[in-house]
PDB file of N, CA and C in Angstrom:
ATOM      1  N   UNK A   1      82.103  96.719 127.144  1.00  0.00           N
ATOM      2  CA  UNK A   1      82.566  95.668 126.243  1.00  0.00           C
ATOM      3  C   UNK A   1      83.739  96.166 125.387  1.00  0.00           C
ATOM      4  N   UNK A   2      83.072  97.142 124.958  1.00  0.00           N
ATOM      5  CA  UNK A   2      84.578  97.943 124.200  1.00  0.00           C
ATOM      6  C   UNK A   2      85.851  98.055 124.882  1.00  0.00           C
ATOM      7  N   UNK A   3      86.145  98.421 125.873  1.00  0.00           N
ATOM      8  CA  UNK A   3      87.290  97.991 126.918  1.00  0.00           C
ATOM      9  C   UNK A   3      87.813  96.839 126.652  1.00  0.00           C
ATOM     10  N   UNK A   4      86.799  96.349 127.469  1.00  0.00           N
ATOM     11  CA  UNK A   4      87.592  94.722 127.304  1.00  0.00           C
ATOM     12  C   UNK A   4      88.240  94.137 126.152  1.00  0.00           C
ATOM     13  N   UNK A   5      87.844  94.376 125.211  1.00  0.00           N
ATOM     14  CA  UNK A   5      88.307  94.386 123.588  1.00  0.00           C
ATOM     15  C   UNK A   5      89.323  95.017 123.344  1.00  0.00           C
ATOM     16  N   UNK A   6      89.604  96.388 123.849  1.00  0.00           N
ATOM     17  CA  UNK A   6      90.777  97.043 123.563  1.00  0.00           C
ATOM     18  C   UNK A   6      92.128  96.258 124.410  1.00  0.00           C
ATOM     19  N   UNK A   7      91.372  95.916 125.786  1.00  0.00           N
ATOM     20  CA  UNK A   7      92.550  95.555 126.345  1.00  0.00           C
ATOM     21  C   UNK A   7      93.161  94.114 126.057  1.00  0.00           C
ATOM     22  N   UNK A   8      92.361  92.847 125.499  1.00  0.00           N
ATOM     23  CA  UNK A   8      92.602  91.618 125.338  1.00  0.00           C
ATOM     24  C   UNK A   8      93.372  91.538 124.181  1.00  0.00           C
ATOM     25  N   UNK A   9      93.142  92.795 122.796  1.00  0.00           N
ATOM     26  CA  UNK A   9      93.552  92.866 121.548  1.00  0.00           C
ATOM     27  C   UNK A   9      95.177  93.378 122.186  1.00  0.00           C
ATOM     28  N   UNK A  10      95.254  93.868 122.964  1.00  0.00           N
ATOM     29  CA  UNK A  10      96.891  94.313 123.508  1.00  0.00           C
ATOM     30  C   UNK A  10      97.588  93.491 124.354  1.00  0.00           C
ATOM     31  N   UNK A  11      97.047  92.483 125.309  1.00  0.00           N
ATOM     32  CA  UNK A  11      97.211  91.516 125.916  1.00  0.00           C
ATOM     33  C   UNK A  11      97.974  90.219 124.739  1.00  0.00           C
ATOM     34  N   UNK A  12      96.775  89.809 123.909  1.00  0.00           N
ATOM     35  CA  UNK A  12      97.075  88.476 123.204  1.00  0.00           C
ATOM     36  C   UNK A  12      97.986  88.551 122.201  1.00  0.00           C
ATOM     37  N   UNK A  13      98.674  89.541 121.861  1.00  0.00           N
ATOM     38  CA  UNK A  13     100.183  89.024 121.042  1.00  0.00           C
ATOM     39  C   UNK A  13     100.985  89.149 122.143  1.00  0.00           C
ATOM     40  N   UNK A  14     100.805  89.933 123.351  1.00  0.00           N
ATOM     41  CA  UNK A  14     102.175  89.548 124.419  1.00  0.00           C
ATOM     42  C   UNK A  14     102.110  88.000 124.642  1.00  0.00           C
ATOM     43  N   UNK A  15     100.542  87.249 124.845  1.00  0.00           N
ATOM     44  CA  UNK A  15     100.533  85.867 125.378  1.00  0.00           C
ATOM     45  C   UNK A  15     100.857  85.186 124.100  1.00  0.00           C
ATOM     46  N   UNK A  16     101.037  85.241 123.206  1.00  0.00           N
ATOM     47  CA  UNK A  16     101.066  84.592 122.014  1.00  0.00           C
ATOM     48  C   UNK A  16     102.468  84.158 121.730  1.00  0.00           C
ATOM     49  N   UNK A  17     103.125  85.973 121.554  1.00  0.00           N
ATOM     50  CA  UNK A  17     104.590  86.077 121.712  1.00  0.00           C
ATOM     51  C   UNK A  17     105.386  85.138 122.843  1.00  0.00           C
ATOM     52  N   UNK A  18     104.823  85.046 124.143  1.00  0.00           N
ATOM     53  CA  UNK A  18     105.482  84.016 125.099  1.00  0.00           C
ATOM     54  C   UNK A  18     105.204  82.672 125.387  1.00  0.00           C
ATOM     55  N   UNK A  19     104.201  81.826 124.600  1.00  0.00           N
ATOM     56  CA  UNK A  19     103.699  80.754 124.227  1.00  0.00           C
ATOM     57  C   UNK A  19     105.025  80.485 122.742  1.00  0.00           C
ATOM     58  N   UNK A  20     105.338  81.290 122.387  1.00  0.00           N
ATOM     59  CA  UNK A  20     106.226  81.079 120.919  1.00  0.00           C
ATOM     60  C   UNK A  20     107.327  80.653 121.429  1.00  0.00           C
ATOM     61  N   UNK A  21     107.761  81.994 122.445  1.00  0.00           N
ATOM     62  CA  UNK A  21     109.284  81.598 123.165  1.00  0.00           C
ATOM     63  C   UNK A  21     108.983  80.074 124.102  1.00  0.00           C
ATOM     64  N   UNK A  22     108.618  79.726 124.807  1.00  0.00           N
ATOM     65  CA  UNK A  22     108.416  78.774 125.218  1.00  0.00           C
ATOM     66  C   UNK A  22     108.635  77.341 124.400  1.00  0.00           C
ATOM     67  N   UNK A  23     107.771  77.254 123.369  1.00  0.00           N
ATOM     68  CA  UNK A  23     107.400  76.277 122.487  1.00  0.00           C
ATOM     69  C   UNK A  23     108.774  76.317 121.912  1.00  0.00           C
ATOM     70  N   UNK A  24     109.426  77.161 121.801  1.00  0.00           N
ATOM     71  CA  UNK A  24     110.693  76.880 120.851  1.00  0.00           C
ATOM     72  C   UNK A  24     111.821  77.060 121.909  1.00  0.00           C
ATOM     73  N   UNK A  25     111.720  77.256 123.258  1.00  0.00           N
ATOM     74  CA  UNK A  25     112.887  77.200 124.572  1.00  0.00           C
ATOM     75  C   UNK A  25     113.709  78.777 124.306  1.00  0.00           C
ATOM     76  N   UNK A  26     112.909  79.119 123.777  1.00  0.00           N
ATOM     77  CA  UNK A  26     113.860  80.622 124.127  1.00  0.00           C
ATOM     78  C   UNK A  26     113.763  81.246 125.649  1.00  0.00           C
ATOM     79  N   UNK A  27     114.709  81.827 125.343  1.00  0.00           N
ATOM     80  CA  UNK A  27     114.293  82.656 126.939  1.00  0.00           C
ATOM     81  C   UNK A  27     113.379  83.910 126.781  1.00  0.00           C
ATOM     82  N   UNK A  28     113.055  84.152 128.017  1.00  0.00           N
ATOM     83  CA  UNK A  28     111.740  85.057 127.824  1.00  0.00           C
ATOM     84  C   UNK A  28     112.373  86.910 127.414  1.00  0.00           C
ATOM     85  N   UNK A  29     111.632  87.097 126.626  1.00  0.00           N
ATOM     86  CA  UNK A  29     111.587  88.602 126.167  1.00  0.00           C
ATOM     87  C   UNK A  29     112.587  89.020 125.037  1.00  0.00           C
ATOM     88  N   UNK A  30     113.235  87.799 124.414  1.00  0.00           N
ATOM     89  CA  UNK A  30     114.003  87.633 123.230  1.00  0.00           C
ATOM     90  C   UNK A  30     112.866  87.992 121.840  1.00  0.00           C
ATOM     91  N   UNK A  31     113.614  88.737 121.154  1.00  0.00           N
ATOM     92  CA  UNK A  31     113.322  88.829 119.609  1.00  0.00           C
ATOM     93  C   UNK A  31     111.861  90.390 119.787  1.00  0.00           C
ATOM     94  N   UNK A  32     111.718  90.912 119.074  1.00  0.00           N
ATOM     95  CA  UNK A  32     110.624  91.378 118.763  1.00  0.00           C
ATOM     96  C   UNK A  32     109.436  91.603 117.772  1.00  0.00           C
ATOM     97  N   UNK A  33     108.575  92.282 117.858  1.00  0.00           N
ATOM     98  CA  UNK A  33     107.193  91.968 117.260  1.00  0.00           C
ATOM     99  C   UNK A  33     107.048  93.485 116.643  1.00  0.00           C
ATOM    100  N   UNK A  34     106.733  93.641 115.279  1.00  0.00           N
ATOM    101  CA  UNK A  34     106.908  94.699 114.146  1.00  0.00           C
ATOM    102  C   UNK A  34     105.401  94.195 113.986  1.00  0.00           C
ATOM    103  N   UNK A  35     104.770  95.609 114.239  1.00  0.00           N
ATOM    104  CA  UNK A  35     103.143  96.059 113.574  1.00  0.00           C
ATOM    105  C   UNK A  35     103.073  96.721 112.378  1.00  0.00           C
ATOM    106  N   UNK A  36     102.183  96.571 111.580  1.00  0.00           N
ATOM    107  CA  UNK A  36     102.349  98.043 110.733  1.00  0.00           C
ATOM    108  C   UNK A  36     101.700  99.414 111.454  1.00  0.00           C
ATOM    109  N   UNK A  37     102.003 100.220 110.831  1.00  0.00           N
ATOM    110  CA  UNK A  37     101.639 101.524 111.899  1.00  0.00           C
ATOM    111  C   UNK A  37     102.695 101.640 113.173  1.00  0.00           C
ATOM    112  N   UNK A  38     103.608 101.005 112.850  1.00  0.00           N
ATOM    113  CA  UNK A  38     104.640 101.388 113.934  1.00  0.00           C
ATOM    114  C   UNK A  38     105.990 102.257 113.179  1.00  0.00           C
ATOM    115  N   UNK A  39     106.574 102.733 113.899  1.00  0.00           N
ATOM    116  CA  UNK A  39     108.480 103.309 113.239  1.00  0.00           C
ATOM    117  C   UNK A  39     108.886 102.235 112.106  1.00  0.00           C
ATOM    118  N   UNK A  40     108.817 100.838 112.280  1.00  0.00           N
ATOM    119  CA  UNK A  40     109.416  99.940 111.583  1.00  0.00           C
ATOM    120  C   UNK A  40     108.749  99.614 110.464  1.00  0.00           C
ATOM    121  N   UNK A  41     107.724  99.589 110.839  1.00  0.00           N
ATOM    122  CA  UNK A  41     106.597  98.988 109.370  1.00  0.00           C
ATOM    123  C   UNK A  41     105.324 100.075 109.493  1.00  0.00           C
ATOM    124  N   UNK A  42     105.866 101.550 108.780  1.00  0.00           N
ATOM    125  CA  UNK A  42     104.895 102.508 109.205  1.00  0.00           C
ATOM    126  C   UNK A  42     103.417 102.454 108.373  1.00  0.00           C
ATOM    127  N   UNK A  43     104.051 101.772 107.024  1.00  0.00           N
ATOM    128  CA  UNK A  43     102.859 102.172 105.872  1.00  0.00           C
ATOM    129  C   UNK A  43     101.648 100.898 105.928  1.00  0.00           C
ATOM    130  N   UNK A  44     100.419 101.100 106.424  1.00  0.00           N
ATOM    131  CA  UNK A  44      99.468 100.620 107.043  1.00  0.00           C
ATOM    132  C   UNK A  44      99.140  99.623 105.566  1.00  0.00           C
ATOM    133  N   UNK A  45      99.272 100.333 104.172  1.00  0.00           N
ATOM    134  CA  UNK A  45      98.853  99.972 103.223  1.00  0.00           C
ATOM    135  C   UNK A  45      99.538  98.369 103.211  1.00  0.00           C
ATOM    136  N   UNK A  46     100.693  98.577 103.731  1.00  0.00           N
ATOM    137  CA  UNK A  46     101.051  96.816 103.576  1.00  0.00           C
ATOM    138  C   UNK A  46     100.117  96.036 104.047  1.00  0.00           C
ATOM    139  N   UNK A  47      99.362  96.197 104.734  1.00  0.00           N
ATOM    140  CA  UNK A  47      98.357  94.743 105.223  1.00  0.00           C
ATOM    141  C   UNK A  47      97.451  94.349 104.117  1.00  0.00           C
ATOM    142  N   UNK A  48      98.033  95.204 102.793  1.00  0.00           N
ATOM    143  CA  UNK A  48      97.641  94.245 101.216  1.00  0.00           C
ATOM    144  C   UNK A  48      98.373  93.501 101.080  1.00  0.00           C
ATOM    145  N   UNK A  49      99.997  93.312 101.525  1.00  0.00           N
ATOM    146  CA  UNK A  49     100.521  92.177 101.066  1.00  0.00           C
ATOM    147  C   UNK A  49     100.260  90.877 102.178  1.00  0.00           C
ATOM    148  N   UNK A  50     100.044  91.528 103.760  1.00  0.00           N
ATOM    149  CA  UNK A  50      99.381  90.391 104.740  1.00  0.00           C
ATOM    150  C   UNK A  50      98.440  89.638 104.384  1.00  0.00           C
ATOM    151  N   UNK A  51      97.506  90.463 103.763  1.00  0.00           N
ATOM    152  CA  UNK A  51      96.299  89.804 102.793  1.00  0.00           C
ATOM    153  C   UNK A  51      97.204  88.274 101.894  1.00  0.00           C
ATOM    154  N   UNK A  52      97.258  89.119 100.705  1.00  0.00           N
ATOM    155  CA  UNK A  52      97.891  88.922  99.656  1.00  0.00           C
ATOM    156  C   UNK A  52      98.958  87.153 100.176  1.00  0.00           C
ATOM    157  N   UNK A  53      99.815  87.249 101.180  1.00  0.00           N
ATOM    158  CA  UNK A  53      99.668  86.019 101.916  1.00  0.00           C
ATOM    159  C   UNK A  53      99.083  85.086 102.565  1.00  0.00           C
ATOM    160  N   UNK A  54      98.174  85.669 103.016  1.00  0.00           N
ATOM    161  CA  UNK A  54      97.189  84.584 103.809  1.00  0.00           C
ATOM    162  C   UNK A  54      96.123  84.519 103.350  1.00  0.00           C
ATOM    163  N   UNK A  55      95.903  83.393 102.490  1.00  0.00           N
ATOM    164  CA  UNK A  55      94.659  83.650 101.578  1.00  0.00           C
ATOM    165  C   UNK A  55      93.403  83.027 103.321  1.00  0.00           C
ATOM    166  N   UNK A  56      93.745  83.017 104.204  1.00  0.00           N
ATOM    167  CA  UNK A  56      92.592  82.631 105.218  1.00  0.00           C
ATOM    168  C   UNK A  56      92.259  83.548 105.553  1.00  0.00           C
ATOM    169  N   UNK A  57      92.382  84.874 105.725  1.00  0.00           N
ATOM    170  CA  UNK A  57      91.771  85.987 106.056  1.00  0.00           C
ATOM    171  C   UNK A  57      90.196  85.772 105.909  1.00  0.00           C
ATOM    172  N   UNK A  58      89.813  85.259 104.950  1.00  0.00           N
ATOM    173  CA  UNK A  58      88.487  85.533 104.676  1.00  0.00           C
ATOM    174  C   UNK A  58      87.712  84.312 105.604  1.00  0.00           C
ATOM    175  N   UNK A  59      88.356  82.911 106.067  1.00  0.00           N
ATOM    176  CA  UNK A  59      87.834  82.486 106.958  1.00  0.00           C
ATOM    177  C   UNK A  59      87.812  82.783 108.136  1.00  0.00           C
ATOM    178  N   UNK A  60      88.892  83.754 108.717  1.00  0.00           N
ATOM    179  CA  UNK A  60      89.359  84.329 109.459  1.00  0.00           C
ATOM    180  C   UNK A  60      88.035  85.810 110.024  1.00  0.00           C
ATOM    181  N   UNK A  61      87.324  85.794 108.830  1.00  0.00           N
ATOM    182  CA  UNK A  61      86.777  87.209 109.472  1.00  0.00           C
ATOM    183  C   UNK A  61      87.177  88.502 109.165  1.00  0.00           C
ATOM    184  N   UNK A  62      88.786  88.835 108.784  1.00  0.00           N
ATOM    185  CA  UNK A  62      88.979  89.980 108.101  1.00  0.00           C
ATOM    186  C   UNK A  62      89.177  90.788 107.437  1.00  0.00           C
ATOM    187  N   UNK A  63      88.978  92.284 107.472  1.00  0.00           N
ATOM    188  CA  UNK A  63      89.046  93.066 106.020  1.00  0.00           C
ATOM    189  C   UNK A  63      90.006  93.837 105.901  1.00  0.00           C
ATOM    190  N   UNK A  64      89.954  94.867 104.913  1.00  0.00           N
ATOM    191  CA  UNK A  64      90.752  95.897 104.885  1.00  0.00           C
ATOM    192  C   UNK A  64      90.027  97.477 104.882  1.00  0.00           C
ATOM    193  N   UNK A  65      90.022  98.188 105.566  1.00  0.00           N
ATOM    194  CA  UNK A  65      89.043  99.528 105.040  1.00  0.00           C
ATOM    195  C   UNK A  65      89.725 100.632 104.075  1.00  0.00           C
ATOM    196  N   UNK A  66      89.072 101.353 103.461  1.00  0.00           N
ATOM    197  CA  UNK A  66      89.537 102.084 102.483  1.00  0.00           C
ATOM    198  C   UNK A  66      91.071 102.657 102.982  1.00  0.00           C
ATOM    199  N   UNK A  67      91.312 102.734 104.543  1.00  0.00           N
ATOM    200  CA  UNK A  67      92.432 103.608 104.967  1.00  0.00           C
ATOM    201  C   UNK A  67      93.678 102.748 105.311  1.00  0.00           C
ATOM    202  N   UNK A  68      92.852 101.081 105.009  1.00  0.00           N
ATOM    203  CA  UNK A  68      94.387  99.900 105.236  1.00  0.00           C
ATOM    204  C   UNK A  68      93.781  99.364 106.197  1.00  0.00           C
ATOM    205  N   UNK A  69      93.143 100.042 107.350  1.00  0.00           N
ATOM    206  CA  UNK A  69      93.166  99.401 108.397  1.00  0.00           C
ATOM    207  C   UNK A  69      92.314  98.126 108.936  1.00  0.00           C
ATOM    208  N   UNK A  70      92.828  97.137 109.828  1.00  0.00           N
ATOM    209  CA  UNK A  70      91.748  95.618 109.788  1.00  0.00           C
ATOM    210  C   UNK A  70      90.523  96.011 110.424  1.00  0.00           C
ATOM    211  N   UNK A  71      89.832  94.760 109.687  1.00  0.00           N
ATOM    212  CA  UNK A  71      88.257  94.709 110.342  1.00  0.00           C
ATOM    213  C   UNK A  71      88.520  93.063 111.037  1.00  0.00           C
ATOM    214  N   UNK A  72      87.625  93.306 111.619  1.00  0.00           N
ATOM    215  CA  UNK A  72      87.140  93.883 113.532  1.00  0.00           C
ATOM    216  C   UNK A  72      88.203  94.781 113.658  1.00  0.00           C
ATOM    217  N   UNK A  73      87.697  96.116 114.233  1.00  0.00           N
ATOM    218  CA  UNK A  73      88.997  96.943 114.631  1.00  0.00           C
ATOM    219  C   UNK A  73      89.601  96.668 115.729  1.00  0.00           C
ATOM    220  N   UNK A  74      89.527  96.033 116.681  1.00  0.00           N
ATOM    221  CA  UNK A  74      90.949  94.952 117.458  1.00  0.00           C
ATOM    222  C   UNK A  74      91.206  94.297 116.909  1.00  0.00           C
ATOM    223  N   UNK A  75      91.446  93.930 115.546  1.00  0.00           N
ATOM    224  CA  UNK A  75      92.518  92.786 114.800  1.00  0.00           C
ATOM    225  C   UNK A  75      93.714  93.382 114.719  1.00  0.00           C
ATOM    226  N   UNK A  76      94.710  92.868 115.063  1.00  0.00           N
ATOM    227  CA  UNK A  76      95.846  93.023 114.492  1.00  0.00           C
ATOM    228  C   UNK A  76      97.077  91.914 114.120  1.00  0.00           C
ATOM    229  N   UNK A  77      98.172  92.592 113.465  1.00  0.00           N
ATOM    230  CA  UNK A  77      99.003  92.006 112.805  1.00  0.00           C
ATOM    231  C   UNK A  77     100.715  92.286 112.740  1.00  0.00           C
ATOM    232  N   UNK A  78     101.302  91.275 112.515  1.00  0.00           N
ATOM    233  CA  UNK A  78     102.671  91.556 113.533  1.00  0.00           C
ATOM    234  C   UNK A  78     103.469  90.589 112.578  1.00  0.00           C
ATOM    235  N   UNK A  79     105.105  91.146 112.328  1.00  0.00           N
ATOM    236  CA  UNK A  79     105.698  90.115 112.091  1.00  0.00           C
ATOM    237  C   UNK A  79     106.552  89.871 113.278  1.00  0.00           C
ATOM    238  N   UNK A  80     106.761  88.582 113.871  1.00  0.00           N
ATOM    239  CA  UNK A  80     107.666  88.568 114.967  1.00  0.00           C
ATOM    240  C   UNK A  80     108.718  87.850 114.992  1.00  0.00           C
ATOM    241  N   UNK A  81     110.244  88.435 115.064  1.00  0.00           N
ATOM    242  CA  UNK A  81     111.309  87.937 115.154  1.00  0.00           C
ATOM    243  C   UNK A  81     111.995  87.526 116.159  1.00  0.00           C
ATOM    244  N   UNK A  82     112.455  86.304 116.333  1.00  0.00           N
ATOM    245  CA  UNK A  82     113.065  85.520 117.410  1.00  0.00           C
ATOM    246  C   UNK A  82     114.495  85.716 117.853  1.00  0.00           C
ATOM    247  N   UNK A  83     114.996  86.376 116.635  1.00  0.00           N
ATOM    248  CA  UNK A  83     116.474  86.435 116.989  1.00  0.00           C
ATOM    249  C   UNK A  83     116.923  87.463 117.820  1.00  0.00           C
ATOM    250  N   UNK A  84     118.418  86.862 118.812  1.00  0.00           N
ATOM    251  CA  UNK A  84     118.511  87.691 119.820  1.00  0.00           C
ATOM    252  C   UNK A  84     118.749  89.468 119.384  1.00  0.00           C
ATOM    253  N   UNK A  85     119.442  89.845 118.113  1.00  0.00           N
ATOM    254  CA  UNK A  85     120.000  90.559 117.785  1.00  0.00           C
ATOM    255  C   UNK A  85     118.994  91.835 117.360  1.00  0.00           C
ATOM    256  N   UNK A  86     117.809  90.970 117.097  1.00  0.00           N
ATOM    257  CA  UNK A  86     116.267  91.712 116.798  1.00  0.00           C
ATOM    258  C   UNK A  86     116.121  93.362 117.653  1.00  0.00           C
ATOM    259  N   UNK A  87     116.230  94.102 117.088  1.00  0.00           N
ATOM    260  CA  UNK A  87     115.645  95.448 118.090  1.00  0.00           C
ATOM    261  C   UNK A  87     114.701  96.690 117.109  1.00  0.00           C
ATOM    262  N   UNK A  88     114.161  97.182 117.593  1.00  0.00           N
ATOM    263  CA  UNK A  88     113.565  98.648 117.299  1.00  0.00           C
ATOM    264  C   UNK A  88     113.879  99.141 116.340  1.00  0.00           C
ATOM    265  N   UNK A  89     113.395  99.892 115.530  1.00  0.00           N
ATOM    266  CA  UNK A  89     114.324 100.792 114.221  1.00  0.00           C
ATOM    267  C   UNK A  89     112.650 101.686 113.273  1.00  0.00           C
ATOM    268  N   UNK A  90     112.953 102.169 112.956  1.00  0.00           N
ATOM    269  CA  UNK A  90     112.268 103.260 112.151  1.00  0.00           C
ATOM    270  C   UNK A  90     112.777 103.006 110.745  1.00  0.00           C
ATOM    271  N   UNK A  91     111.676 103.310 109.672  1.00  0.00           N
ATOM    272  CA  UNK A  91     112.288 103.430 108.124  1.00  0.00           C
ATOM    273  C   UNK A  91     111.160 104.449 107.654  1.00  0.00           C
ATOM    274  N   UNK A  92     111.057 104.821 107.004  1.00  0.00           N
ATOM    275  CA  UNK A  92     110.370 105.858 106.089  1.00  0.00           C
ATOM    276  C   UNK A  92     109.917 107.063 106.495  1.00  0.00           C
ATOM    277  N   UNK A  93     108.521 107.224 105.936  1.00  0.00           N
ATOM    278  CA  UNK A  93     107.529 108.706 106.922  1.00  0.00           C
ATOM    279  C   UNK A  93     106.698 107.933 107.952  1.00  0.00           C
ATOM    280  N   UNK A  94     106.591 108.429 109.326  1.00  0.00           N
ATOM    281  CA  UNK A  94     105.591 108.467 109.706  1.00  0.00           C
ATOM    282  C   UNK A  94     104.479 108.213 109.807  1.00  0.00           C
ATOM    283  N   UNK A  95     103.395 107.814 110.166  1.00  0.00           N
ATOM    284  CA  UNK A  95     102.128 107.452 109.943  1.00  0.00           C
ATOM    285  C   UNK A  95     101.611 108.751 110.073  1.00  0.00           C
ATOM    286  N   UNK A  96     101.983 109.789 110.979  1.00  0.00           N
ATOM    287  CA  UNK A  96     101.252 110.999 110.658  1.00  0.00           C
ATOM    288  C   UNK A  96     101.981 111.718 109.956  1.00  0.00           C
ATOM    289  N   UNK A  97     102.949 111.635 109.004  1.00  0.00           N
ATOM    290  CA  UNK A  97     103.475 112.331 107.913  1.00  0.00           C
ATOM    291  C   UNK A  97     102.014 111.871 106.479  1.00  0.00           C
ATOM    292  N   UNK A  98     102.376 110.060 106.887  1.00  0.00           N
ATOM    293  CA  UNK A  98     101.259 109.508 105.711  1.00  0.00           C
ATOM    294  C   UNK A  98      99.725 109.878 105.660  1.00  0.00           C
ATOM    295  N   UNK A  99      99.391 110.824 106.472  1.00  0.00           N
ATOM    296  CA  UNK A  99      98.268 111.230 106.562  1.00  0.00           C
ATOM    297  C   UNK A  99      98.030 112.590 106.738  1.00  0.00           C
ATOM    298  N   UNK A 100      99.345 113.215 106.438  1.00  0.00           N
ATOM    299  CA  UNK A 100      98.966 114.543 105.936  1.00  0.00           C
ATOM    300  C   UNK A 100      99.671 114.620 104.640  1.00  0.00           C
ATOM    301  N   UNK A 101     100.043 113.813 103.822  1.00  0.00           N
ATOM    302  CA  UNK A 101     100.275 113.188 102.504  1.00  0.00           C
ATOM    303  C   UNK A 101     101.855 114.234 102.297  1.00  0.00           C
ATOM    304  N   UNK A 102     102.580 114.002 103.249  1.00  0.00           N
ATOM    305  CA  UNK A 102     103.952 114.479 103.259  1.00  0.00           C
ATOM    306  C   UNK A 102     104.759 113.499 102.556  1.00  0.00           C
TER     307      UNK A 102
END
């Protein structure tokens, strides 16, 4: 069961992401999708301000654990940009800098 969970939680923002392009006629594989815990949005602690926006979380089912990270641990969270010009990029420390408190 755990599998399957890991793999559907990695699956459903790709299907999500191409249900978006669609619905709005983009072409496929335009714009990208920023996690926290990634190069771009490294500091996990922001999913207080994801909170902090969506006051539905709590109908929604999820939390935050002492370390940032969501409950159900396949939840996740993404901002996703449509524009063509959208690419990759890094800003700050690391996620394993932020956890050896560099």
């Amino acid at each position: 069961l755990s599998a399957l969970l890991v793999s559907t939680s990695k699956q459903m923002p790709l299907i999500v992401n191409e249900l978006q392009r669609r619905e709005l006629s983009l072409e496929p594989k335009r714009g990208k999708r920023y996690s926290w815990g990634y190069p771009a949005c490294p500091d996990v602690a922001d999913h207080q301000k994801v909170f902090a926006l969506l006051p539905q979380v709590n109908e929604l089912g999820l939390e935050l654990s002492t370390a940032y990270q969501l409950i159900p641990e396949q939840s996740t969270a993404a901002i996703v940009v449509h524009h063509p010009a959208a690419k990759y990029y890094a800003v700050g420390v690391s996620r394993v800098e932020q956890l050896l408190g560099n």
